[in-house]
């Protein structure tokens, strides 16, 4: 169960992070990165005029789309309350009723809250961030009808290490 929920995060984080800059308009459709053009992605930007951010992403894998060696089907919705590395931003990943990975139906909600983000001020990059991660009502249904349930609370620390003299 944990592996499949991690795959949900991995697929969504590419879209969430890579599309932070509002070069596309709200509701625009884009191709999902690294999926051989087999998924459709809808992007919705916040109405915050002072700091617009990607507020909602809907990824539609259709009846099957291979990504990172796994086959995704159905829809995945990602909603955010701010920019990913902004403290107190909550990112919620919600599989649709038709969401499958490698034939396993995935249900439940994964929530990621940015609890800290340390910036390197002179170049404006995050060098360390801590995220609180929660999976609620996690449920995996196999093709045989077996059901696995999973709940989880944890913390993930993300660190950039560099030997660059420019930072």
mmCIF file of N, CA, C and O in Angstrom, residues 34-136:
data_model
loop_
_atom_site.group_PDB
_atom_site.id
_atom_site.type_symbol
_atom_site.label_atom_id
_atom_site.label_comp_id
_atom_site.label_asym_id
_atom_site.label_seq_id
_atom_site.Cartn_x
_atom_site.Cartn_y
_atom_site.Cartn_z
ATOM 1 N N UNK A 34 7.186 13.199 -19.308
ATOM 2 C CA UNK A 34 7.726 11.845 -19.299
ATOM 3 C C UNK A 34 6.679 10.741 -19.411
ATOM 4 O O UNK A 34 6.869 9.659 -18.897
ATOM 5 N N UNK A 35 5.565 10.962 -20.037
ATOM 6 C CA UNK A 35 4.560 9.907 -20.149
ATOM 7 C C UNK A 35 4.254 9.562 -21.593
ATOM 8 O O UNK A 35 3.234 8.941 -21.861
ATOM 9 N N UNK A 36 5.116 9.939 -22.505
ATOM 10 C CA UNK A 36 4.892 9.669 -23.923
ATOM 11 C C UNK A 36 3.556 10.227 -24.390
ATOM 12 O O UNK A 36 2.864 9.639 -25.211
ATOM 13 N N UNK A 37 3.171 11.342 -23.819
ATOM 14 C CA UNK A 37 1.973 12.073 -24.222
ATOM 15 C C UNK A 37 0.678 11.274 -24.045
ATOM 16 O O UNK A 37 -0.274 11.445 -24.794
ATOM 17 N N UNK A 38 0.612 10.416 -23.053
ATOM 18 C CA UNK A 38 -0.590 9.597 -22.908
ATOM 19 C C UNK A 38 -1.528 10.095 -21.813
ATOM 20 O O UNK A 38 -2.595 9.524 -21.631
ATOM 21 N N UNK A 39 -1.180 11.141 -21.099
ATOM 22 C CA UNK A 39 -2.064 11.687 -20.073
ATOM 23 C C UNK A 39 -2.387 13.135 -20.415
ATOM 24 O O UNK A 39 -1.613 13.826 -21.056
ATOM 25 N N UNK A 40 -3.545 13.571 -19.952
ATOM 26 C CA UNK A 40 -3.948 14.959 -20.111
ATOM 27 C C UNK A 40 -3.919 15.612 -18.739
ATOM 28 O O UNK A 40 -4.382 15.029 -17.764
ATOM 29 N N UNK A 41 -3.351 16.814 -18.699
ATOM 30 C CA UNK A 41 -3.228 17.533 -17.434
ATOM 31 C C UNK A 41 -3.942 18.867 -17.561
ATOM 32 O O UNK A 41 -3.683 19.634 -18.487
ATOM 33 N N UNK A 42 -4.862 19.143 -16.636
ATOM 34 C CA UNK A 42 -5.510 20.449 -16.579
ATOM 35 C C UNK A 42 -4.905 21.219 -15.406
ATOM 36 O O UNK A 42 -4.746 20.669 -14.312
ATOM 37 N N UNK A 43 -4.590 22.490 -15.651
ATOM 38 C CA UNK A 43 -3.958 23.340 -14.646
ATOM 39 C C UNK A 43 -4.896 24.479 -14.271
ATOM 40 O O UNK A 43 -5.492 25.107 -15.142
ATOM 41 N N UNK A 44 -5.004 24.743 -12.972
ATOM 42 C CA UNK A 44 -5.855 25.824 -12.487
ATOM 43 C C UNK A 44 -5.034 26.678 -11.516
ATOM 44 O O UNK A 44 -4.546 26.172 -10.504
ATOM 45 N N UNK A 45 -4.904 27.971 -11.821
ATOM 46 C CA UNK A 45 -4.101 28.884 -11.020
ATOM 47 C C UNK A 45 -4.977 29.621 -10.015
ATOM 48 O O UNK A 45 -6.156 29.868 -10.253
ATOM 49 N N UNK A 46 -4.369 29.983 -8.891
ATOM 50 C CA UNK A 46 -5.099 30.736 -7.868
ATOM 51 C C UNK A 46 -5.446 32.121 -8.405
ATOM 52 O O UNK A 46 -4.840 32.602 -9.361
ATOM 53 N N UNK A 47 -6.405 32.752 -7.765
ATOM 54 C CA UNK A 47 -6.785 34.114 -8.134
ATOM 55 C C UNK A 47 -6.028 35.151 -7.323
ATOM 56 O O UNK A 47 -6.346 36.329 -7.373
ATOM 57 N N UNK A 48 -5.027 34.715 -6.564
ATOM 58 C CA UNK A 48 -4.217 35.616 -5.737
ATOM 59 C C UNK A 48 -3.336 36.461 -6.663
ATOM 60 O O UNK A 48 -2.372 35.970 -7.238
ATOM 61 N N UNK A 49 -3.674 37.722 -6.817
ATOM 62 C CA UNK A 49 -2.925 38.577 -7.748
ATOM 63 C C UNK A 49 -1.539 38.927 -7.248
ATOM 64 O O UNK A 49 -0.656 39.252 -8.020
ATOM 65 N N UNK A 50 -1.308 38.838 -5.941
ATOM 66 C CA UNK A 50 0.016 39.183 -5.412
ATOM 67 C C UNK A 50 0.998 38.026 -5.552
ATOM 68 O O UNK A 50 2.205 38.245 -5.644
ATOM 69 N N UNK A 51 0.523 36.792 -5.553
ATOM 70 C CA UNK A 51 1.411 35.637 -5.654
ATOM 71 C C UNK A 51 0.634 34.441 -6.192
ATOM 72 O O UNK A 51 0.308 33.518 -5.461
ATOM 73 N N UNK A 52 0.335 34.454 -7.487
ATOM 74 C CA UNK A 52 -0.420 33.369 -8.091
ATOM 75 C C UNK A 52 0.362 32.061 -7.983
ATOM 76 O O UNK A 52 1.574 32.040 -8.132
ATOM 77 N N UNK A 53 -0.345 30.986 -7.689
ATOM 78 C CA UNK A 53 0.287 29.674 -7.581
ATOM 79 C C UNK A 53 -0.640 28.633 -8.213
ATOM 80 O O UNK A 53 -1.822 28.874 -8.411
ATOM 81 N N UNK A 54 -0.062 27.495 -8.517
ATOM 82 C CA UNK A 54 -0.819 26.406 -9.097
ATOM 83 C C UNK A 54 -1.693 25.806 -8.002
ATOM 84 O O UNK A 54 -1.213 25.188 -7.071
ATOM 85 N N UNK A 55 -2.997 26.040 -8.098
ATOM 86 C CA UNK A 55 -3.933 25.683 -7.033
ATOM 87 C C UNK A 55 -4.536 24.286 -7.214
ATOM 88 O O UNK A 55 -4.832 23.601 -6.236
ATOM 89 N N UNK A 56 -4.696 23.871 -8.463
ATOM 90 C CA UNK A 56 -5.328 22.579 -8.710
ATOM 91 C C UNK A 56 -4.779 21.985 -10.003
ATOM 92 O O UNK A 56 -4.596 22.698 -10.994
ATOM 93 N N UNK A 57 -4.538 20.690 -9.965
ATOM 94 C CA UNK A 57 -4.087 19.949 -11.141
ATOM 95 C C UNK A 57 -4.976 18.719 -11.249
ATOM 96 O O UNK A 57 -5.186 18.008 -10.259
ATOM 97 N N UNK A 58 -5.495 18.468 -12.438
ATOM 98 C CA UNK A 58 -6.243 17.235 -12.679
ATOM 99 C C UNK A 58 -5.487 16.467 -13.759
ATOM 100 O O UNK A 58 -5.307 16.964 -14.872
ATOM 101 N N UNK A 59 -5.012 15.275 -13.387
ATOM 102 C CA UNK A 59 -4.300 14.419 -14.332
ATOM 103 C C UNK A 59 -5.247 13.297 -14.737
ATOM 104 O O UNK A 59 -5.762 12.577 -13.885
ATOM 105 N N UNK A 60 -5.463 13.163 -16.038
ATOM 106 C CA UNK A 60 -6.328 12.104 -16.557
ATOM 107 C C UNK A 60 -5.461 11.143 -17.367
ATOM 108 O O UNK A 60 -4.984 11.482 -18.445
ATOM 109 N N UNK A 61 -5.264 9.958 -16.815
ATOM 110 C CA UNK A 61 -4.456 8.934 -17.469
ATOM 111 C C UNK A 61 -5.270 8.099 -18.452
ATOM 112 O O UNK A 61 -4.741 7.176 -19.066
ATOM 113 N N UNK A 62 -6.556 8.386 -18.559
ATOM 114 C CA UNK A 62 -7.412 7.639 -19.478
ATOM 115 C C UNK A 62 -7.500 6.176 -19.083
ATOM 116 O O UNK A 62 -7.547 5.831 -17.906
ATOM 117 N N UNK A 63 -7.473 5.305 -20.093
ATOM 118 C CA UNK A 63 -7.600 3.865 -19.833
ATOM 119 C C UNK A 63 -6.263 3.177 -19.645
ATOM 120 O O UNK A 63 -6.206 1.959 -19.508
ATOM 121 N N UNK A 64 -5.184 3.961 -19.597
ATOM 122 C CA UNK A 64 -3.868 3.373 -19.346
ATOM 123 C C UNK A 64 -2.754 4.242 -19.862
ATOM 124 O O UNK A 64 -2.756 4.655 -21.006
ATOM 125 N N UNK A 65 -1.810 4.530 -18.989
ATOM 126 C CA UNK A 65 -0.688 5.395 -19.319
ATOM 127 C C UNK A 65 0.511 4.913 -18.518
ATOM 128 O O UNK A 65 0.450 4.832 -17.290
ATOM 129 N N UNK A 66 1.603 4.571 -19.193
ATOM 130 C CA UNK A 66 2.787 4.085 -18.491
ATOM 131 C C UNK A 66 3.684 5.249 -18.112
ATOM 132 O O UNK A 66 4.025 6.087 -18.948
ATOM 133 N N UNK A 67 4.035 5.292 -16.837
ATOM 134 C CA UNK A 67 4.873 6.355 -16.270
ATOM 135 C C UNK A 67 5.803 5.707 -15.251
ATOM 136 O O UNK A 67 5.336 5.013 -14.346
ATOM 137 N N UNK A 68 7.106 5.898 -15.393
ATOM 138 C CA UNK A 68 8.095 5.302 -14.485
ATOM 139 C C UNK A 68 7.918 3.789 -14.359
ATOM 140 O O UNK A 68 8.048 3.216 -13.280
ATOM 141 N N UNK A 69 7.567 3.132 -15.460
ATOM 142 C CA UNK A 69 7.442 1.686 -15.455
ATOM 143 C C UNK A 69 6.163 1.144 -14.843
ATOM 144 O O UNK A 69 6.014 -0.065 -14.677
ATOM 145 N N UNK A 70 5.233 2.030 -14.485
ATOM 146 C CA UNK A 70 3.963 1.601 -13.906
ATOM 147 C C UNK A 70 2.831 2.111 -14.778
ATOM 148 O O UNK A 70 2.933 3.166 -15.388
ATOM 149 N N UNK A 71 1.729 1.373 -14.803
ATOM 150 C CA UNK A 71 0.584 1.767 -15.611
ATOM 151 C C UNK A 71 -0.467 2.425 -14.723
ATOM 152 O O UNK A 71 -0.947 1.826 -13.767
ATOM 153 N N UNK A 72 -0.788 3.665 -15.052
ATOM 154 C CA UNK A 72 -1.792 4.448 -14.344
ATOM 155 C C UNK A 72 -3.053 4.502 -15.193
ATOM 156 O O UNK A 72 -2.979 4.610 -16.415
ATOM 157 N N UNK A 73 -4.217 4.450 -14.527
ATOM 158 C CA UNK A 73 -5.504 4.606 -15.199
ATOM 159 C C UNK A 73 -6.369 5.540 -14.372
ATOM 160 O O UNK A 73 -6.251 5.591 -13.145
ATOM 161 N N UNK A 74 -7.252 6.281 -15.039
ATOM 162 C CA UNK A 74 -8.196 7.128 -14.328
ATOM 163 C C UNK A 74 -7.648 8.511 -14.031
ATOM 164 O O UNK A 74 -6.707 8.980 -14.672
ATOM 165 N N UNK A 75 -8.252 9.164 -13.045
ATOM 166 C CA UNK A 75 -7.901 10.550 -12.749
ATOM 167 C C UNK A 75 -7.315 10.707 -11.346
ATOM 168 O O UNK A 75 -7.638 9.948 -10.434
ATOM 169 N N UNK A 76 -6.472 11.716 -11.221
ATOM 170 C CA UNK A 76 -5.860 12.096 -9.955
ATOM 171 C C UNK A 76 -5.976 13.609 -9.845
ATOM 172 O O UNK A 76 -5.618 14.328 -10.780
ATOM 173 N N UNK A 77 -6.493 14.087 -8.716
ATOM 174 C CA UNK A 77 -6.638 15.528 -8.501
ATOM 175 C C UNK A 77 -5.701 15.961 -7.388
ATOM 176 O O UNK A 77 -5.656 15.348 -6.318
ATOM 177 N N UNK A 78 -4.953 17.025 -7.644
ATOM 178 C CA UNK A 78 -4.026 17.598 -6.668
ATOM 179 C C UNK A 78 -4.488 19.027 -6.390
ATOM 180 O O UNK A 78 -4.684 19.802 -7.327
ATOM 181 N N UNK A 79 -4.706 19.358 -5.125
ATOM 182 C CA UNK A 79 -5.049 20.730 -4.757
ATOM 183 C C UNK A 79 -4.002 21.247 -3.785
ATOM 184 O O UNK A 79 -3.454 20.491 -2.984
ATOM 185 N N UNK A 80 -3.712 22.545 -3.882
ATOM 186 C CA UNK A 80 -2.701 23.172 -3.034
ATOM 187 C C UNK A 80 -3.232 24.488 -2.481
ATOM 188 O O UNK A 80 -4.009 25.165 -3.132
ATOM 189 N N UNK A 81 -2.760 24.827 -1.280
ATOM 190 C CA UNK A 81 -3.173 26.087 -0.661
ATOM 191 C C UNK A 81 -2.128 27.183 -0.835
ATOM 192 O O UNK A 81 -2.324 28.300 -0.367
ATOM 193 N N UNK A 82 -1.020 26.882 -1.481
ATOM 194 C CA UNK A 82 0.053 27.851 -1.723
ATOM 195 C C UNK A 82 1.147 27.167 -2.521
ATOM 196 O O UNK A 82 0.988 26.041 -2.992
ATOM 197 N N UNK A 83 2.274 27.851 -2.665
ATOM 198 C CA UNK A 83 3.415 27.249 -3.359
ATOM 199 C C UNK A 83 3.966 26.101 -2.522
ATOM 200 O O UNK A 83 3.955 26.150 -1.301
ATOM 201 N N UNK A 84 4.476 25.073 -3.178
ATOM 202 C CA UNK A 84 4.891 23.834 -2.517
ATOM 203 C C UNK A 84 5.877 24.074 -1.372
ATOM 204 O O UNK A 84 5.750 23.486 -0.303
ATOM 205 N N UNK A 85 6.877 24.919 -1.570
ATOM 206 C CA UNK A 85 7.891 25.142 -0.539
ATOM 207 C C UNK A 85 7.544 26.307 0.387
ATOM 208 O O UNK A 85 8.382 26.755 1.156
ATOM 209 N N UNK A 86 6.347 26.784 0.338
ATOM 210 C CA UNK A 86 5.899 27.847 1.238
ATOM 211 C C UNK A 86 5.379 27.201 2.521
ATOM 212 O O UNK A 86 4.555 26.278 2.484
ATOM 213 N N UNK A 87 5.882 27.664 3.672
ATOM 214 C CA UNK A 87 5.482 27.095 4.959
ATOM 215 C C UNK A 87 3.963 27.170 5.112
ATOM 216 O O UNK A 87 3.343 28.171 4.763
ATOM 217 N N UNK A 88 3.395 26.099 5.626
ATOM 218 C CA UNK A 88 1.962 25.900 5.862
ATOM 219 C C UNK A 88 1.151 25.597 4.598
ATOM 220 O O UNK A 88 -0.067 25.489 4.679
ATOM 221 N N UNK A 89 1.794 25.450 3.466
ATOM 222 C CA UNK A 89 1.065 25.012 2.272
ATOM 223 C C UNK A 89 0.668 23.553 2.448
ATOM 224 O O UNK A 89 1.473 22.726 2.870
ATOM 225 N N UNK A 90 -0.568 23.265 2.118
ATOM 226 C CA UNK A 90 -1.055 21.893 2.160
ATOM 227 C C UNK A 90 -1.344 21.442 0.733
ATOM 228 O O UNK A 90 -2.030 22.125 -0.015
ATOM 229 N N UNK A 91 -0.783 20.285 0.376
ATOM 230 C CA UNK A 91 -1.016 19.669 -0.919
ATOM 231 C C UNK A 91 -1.815 18.396 -0.675
ATOM 232 O O UNK A 91 -1.395 17.554 0.121
ATOM 233 N N UNK A 92 -2.961 18.284 -1.336
ATOM 234 C CA UNK A 92 -3.830 17.123 -1.149
ATOM 235 C C UNK A 92 -3.926 16.352 -2.457
ATOM 236 O O UNK A 92 -4.213 16.935 -3.503
ATOM 237 N N UNK A 93 -3.667 15.053 -2.384
ATOM 238 C CA UNK A 93 -3.753 14.178 -3.543
ATOM 239 C C UNK A 93 -4.963 13.278 -3.361
ATOM 240 O O UNK A 93 -5.070 12.562 -2.357
ATOM 241 N N UNK A 94 -5.881 13.346 -4.333
ATOM 242 C CA UNK A 94 -7.137 12.615 -4.224
ATOM 243 C C UNK A 94 -7.370 11.804 -5.500
ATOM 244 O O UNK A 94 -7.691 12.367 -6.545
ATOM 245 N N UNK A 95 -7.199 10.472 -5.422
ATOM 246 C CA UNK A 95 -7.518 9.652 -6.593
ATOM 247 C C UNK A 95 -9.010 9.690 -6.886
ATOM 248 O O UNK A 95 -9.830 9.754 -5.962
ATOM 249 N N UNK A 96 -9.363 9.658 -8.170
ATOM 250 C CA UNK A 96 -10.766 9.570 -8.550
ATOM 251 C C UNK A 96 -11.286 8.161 -8.311
ATOM 252 O O UNK A 96 -10.521 7.237 -7.997
ATOM 253 N N UNK A 97 -12.576 7.963 -8.471
ATOM 254 C CA UNK A 97 -13.181 6.641 -8.282
ATOM 255 C C UNK A 97 -12.683 5.623 -9.295
ATOM 256 O O UNK A 97 -12.893 4.428 -9.131
ATOM 257 N N UNK A 98 -12.030 6.112 -10.354
ATOM 258 C CA UNK A 98 -11.569 5.246 -11.433
ATOM 259 C C UNK A 98 -10.047 5.118 -11.472
ATOM 260 O O UNK A 98 -9.483 4.753 -12.484
ATOM 261 N N UNK A 99 -9.359 5.380 -10.348
ATOM 262 C CA UNK A 99 -7.895 5.453 -10.353
ATOM 263 C C UNK A 99 -7.267 4.104 -10.006
ATOM 264 O O UNK A 99 -7.556 3.515 -8.962
ATOM 265 N N UNK A 100 -6.374 3.638 -10.893
ATOM 266 C CA UNK A 100 -5.678 2.366 -10.721
ATOM 267 C C UNK A 100 -4.198 2.545 -11.019
ATOM 268 O O UNK A 100 -3.822 3.334 -11.890
ATOM 269 N N UNK A 101 -3.370 1.775 -10.315
ATOM 270 C CA UNK A 101 -1.947 1.662 -10.643
ATOM 271 C C UNK A 101 -1.658 0.175 -10.801
ATOM 272 O O UNK A 101 -1.882 -0.615 -9.874
ATOM 273 N N UNK A 102 -1.178 -0.211 -11.980
ATOM 274 C CA UNK A 102 -0.875 -1.617 -12.285
ATOM 275 C C UNK A 102 -2.039 -2.550 -11.953
ATOM 276 O O UNK A 102 -1.844 -3.660 -11.463
ATOM 277 N N UNK A 103 -3.269 -2.087 -12.200
ATOM 278 C CA UNK A 103 -4.443 -2.917 -11.968
ATOM 279 C C UNK A 103 -4.976 -2.897 -10.541
ATOM 280 O O UNK A 103 -6.002 -3.503 -10.252
ATOM 281 N N UNK A 104 -4.291 -2.203 -9.632
ATOM 282 C CA UNK A 104 -4.759 -2.074 -8.252
ATOM 283 C C UNK A 104 -5.553 -0.781 -8.111
ATOM 284 O O UNK A 104 -5.049 0.295 -8.449
ATOM 285 N N UNK A 105 -6.772 -0.876 -7.602
ATOM 286 C CA UNK A 105 -7.563 0.326 -7.367
ATOM 287 C C UNK A 105 -7.020 1.024 -6.124
ATOM 288 O O UNK A 105 -6.845 0.403 -5.081
ATOM 289 N N UNK A 106 -6.749 2.324 -6.254
ATOM 290 C CA UNK A 106 -6.165 3.100 -5.155
ATOM 291 C C UNK A 106 -7.197 4.126 -4.687
ATOM 292 O O UNK A 106 -7.698 4.918 -5.477
ATOM 293 N N UNK A 107 -7.491 4.098 -3.375
ATOM 294 C CA UNK A 107 -8.444 5.036 -2.789
ATOM 295 C C UNK A 107 -7.807 5.657 -1.547
ATOM 296 O O UNK A 107 -6.881 5.103 -0.969
ATOM 297 N N UNK A 108 -8.334 6.787 -1.136
ATOM 298 C CA UNK A 108 -7.831 7.459 0.053
ATOM 299 C C UNK A 108 -7.312 8.837 -0.280
ATOM 300 O O UNK A 108 -7.344 9.281 -1.422
ATOM 301 N N UNK A 109 -6.816 9.507 0.738
ATOM 302 C CA UNK A 109 -6.313 10.879 0.568
ATOM 303 C C UNK A 109 -4.921 10.982 1.159
ATOM 304 O O UNK A 109 -4.688 10.552 2.293
ATOM 305 N N UNK A 110 -4.006 11.548 0.380
ATOM 306 C CA UNK A 110 -2.656 11.816 0.877
ATOM 307 C C UNK A 110 -2.506 13.322 1.000
ATOM 308 O O UNK A 110 -2.763 14.065 0.048
ATOM 309 N N UNK A 111 -2.122 13.771 2.195
ATOM 310 C CA UNK A 111 -1.968 15.196 2.464
ATOM 311 C C UNK A 111 -0.521 15.472 2.870
ATOM 312 O O UNK A 111 0.032 14.776 3.719
ATOM 313 N N UNK A 112 0.058 16.494 2.245
ATOM 314 C CA UNK A 112 1.439 16.881 2.522
ATOM 315 C C UNK A 112 1.418 18.346 2.933
ATOM 316 O O UNK A 112 0.947 19.203 2.179
ATOM 317 N N UNK A 113 1.923 18.630 4.132
ATOM 318 C CA UNK A 113 1.970 20.003 4.626
ATOM 319 C C UNK A 113 3.423 20.413 4.805
ATOM 320 O O UNK A 113 4.201 19.708 5.452
ATOM 321 N N UNK A 114 3.792 21.548 4.220
ATOM 322 C CA UNK A 114 5.151 22.065 4.356
ATOM 323 C C UNK A 114 5.278 22.698 5.741
ATOM 324 O O UNK A 114 4.634 23.701 6.026
ATOM 325 N N UNK A 115 6.086 22.083 6.607
ATOM 326 C CA UNK A 115 6.213 22.611 7.972
ATOM 327 C C UNK A 115 7.385 23.572 8.117
ATOM 328 O O UNK A 115 7.306 24.521 8.890
ATOM 329 N N UNK A 116 8.466 23.358 7.378
ATOM 330 C CA UNK A 116 9.579 24.322 7.371
ATOM 331 C C UNK A 116 10.194 24.354 5.980
ATOM 332 O O UNK A 116 10.148 23.368 5.246
ATOM 333 N N UNK A 117 10.775 25.486 5.643
ATOM 334 C CA UNK A 117 11.513 25.625 4.391
ATOM 335 C C UNK A 117 12.629 26.628 4.623
ATOM 336 O O UNK A 117 12.367 27.793 4.914
ATOM 337 N N UNK A 118 13.859 26.160 4.556
ATOM 338 C CA UNK A 118 15.018 27.025 4.748
ATOM 339 C C UNK A 118 15.538 27.453 3.386
ATOM 340 O O UNK A 118 15.894 26.621 2.556
ATOM 341 N N UNK A 119 15.582 28.751 3.177
ATOM 342 C CA UNK A 119 15.994 29.325 1.896
ATOM 343 C C UNK A 119 17.427 29.809 1.975
ATOM 344 O O UNK A 119 17.885 30.266 3.005
ATOM 345 N N UNK A 120 18.141 29.728 0.852
ATOM 346 C CA UNK A 120 19.449 30.342 0.743
ATOM 347 C C UNK A 120 19.192 31.708 0.099
ATOM 348 O O UNK A 120 18.915 31.813 -1.092
ATOM 349 N N UNK A 121 19.229 32.778 0.907
ATOM 350 C CA UNK A 121 18.713 34.074 0.460
ATOM 351 C C UNK A 121 19.373 34.680 -0.770
ATOM 352 O O UNK A 121 18.705 35.302 -1.576
ATOM 353 N N UNK A 122 20.663 34.502 -0.943
ATOM 354 C CA UNK A 122 21.317 35.204 -2.047
ATOM 355 C C UNK A 122 20.921 34.683 -3.421
ATOM 356 O O UNK A 122 21.011 35.395 -4.407
ATOM 357 N N UNK A 123 20.486 33.436 -3.506
ATOM 358 C CA UNK A 123 20.072 32.897 -4.801
ATOM 359 C C UNK A 123 18.612 32.459 -4.824
ATOM 360 O O UNK A 123 18.103 32.033 -5.858
ATOM 361 N N UNK A 124 17.912 32.532 -3.697
ATOM 362 C CA UNK A 124 16.490 32.256 -3.650
ATOM 363 C C UNK A 124 16.094 30.816 -3.876
ATOM 364 O O UNK A 124 15.069 30.542 -4.492
ATOM 365 N N UNK A 125 16.913 29.863 -3.399
ATOM 366 C CA UNK A 125 16.532 28.462 -3.531
ATOM 367 C C UNK A 125 16.337 27.842 -2.151
ATOM 368 O O UNK A 125 16.937 28.276 -1.171
ATOM 369 N N UNK A 126 15.488 26.817 -2.123
ATOM 370 C CA UNK A 126 15.283 26.079 -0.878
ATOM 371 C C UNK A 126 16.414 25.078 -0.734
ATOM 372 O O UNK A 126 16.728 24.347 -1.675
ATOM 373 N N UNK A 127 17.056 25.067 0.430
ATOM 374 C CA UNK A 127 18.120 24.102 0.673
ATOM 375 C C UNK A 127 17.687 22.994 1.616
ATOM 376 O O UNK A 127 18.301 21.940 1.660
ATOM 377 N N UNK A 128 16.598 23.226 2.375
ATOM 378 C CA UNK A 128 16.069 22.185 3.246
ATOM 379 C C UNK A 128 14.602 22.487 3.518
ATOM 380 O O UNK A 128 14.224 23.624 3.767
ATOM 381 N N UNK A 129 13.786 21.438 3.459
ATOM 382 C CA UNK A 129 12.370 21.581 3.773
ATOM 383 C C UNK A 129 11.910 20.331 4.510
ATOM 384 O O UNK A 129 12.428 19.239 4.288
ATOM 385 N N UNK A 130 10.943 20.518 5.390
ATOM 386 C CA UNK A 130 10.365 19.407 6.136
ATOM 387 C C UNK A 130 8.869 19.378 5.848
ATOM 388 O O UNK A 130 8.195 20.420 5.885
ATOM 389 N N UNK A 131 8.366 18.181 5.552
ATOM 390 C CA UNK A 131 6.967 17.996 5.197
ATOM 391 C C UNK A 131 6.316 16.988 6.148
ATOM 392 O O UNK A 131 6.901 15.945 6.444
ATOM 393 N N UNK A 132 5.123 17.301 6.615
ATOM 394 C CA UNK A 132 4.312 16.355 7.375
ATOM 395 C C UNK A 132 3.404 15.653 6.372
ATOM 396 O O UNK A 132 2.730 16.311 5.572
ATOM 397 N N UNK A 133 3.403 14.323 6.398
ATOM 398 C CA UNK A 133 2.677 13.542 5.402
ATOM 399 C C UNK A 133 1.666 12.646 6.103
ATOM 400 O O UNK A 133 1.990 11.959 7.071
ATOM 401 N N UNK A 134 0.425 12.665 5.598
ATOM 402 C CA UNK A 134 -0.640 11.869 6.174
ATOM 403 C C UNK A 134 -1.391 11.143 5.068
ATOM 404 O O UNK A 134 -1.701 11.740 4.036
ATOM 405 N N UNK A 135 -1.651 9.855 5.273
ATOM 406 C CA UNK A 135 -2.530 9.106 4.387
ATOM 407 C C UNK A 135 -3.739 8.701 5.217
ATOM 408 O O UNK A 135 -3.593 8.069 6.270
ATOM 409 N N UNK A 136 -4.916 9.099 4.764
ATOM 410 C CA UNK A 136 -6.159 8.788 5.474
ATOM 411 C C UNK A 136 -7.047 7.931 4.581
ATOM 412 O O UNK A 136 -7.132 8.161 3.368
#
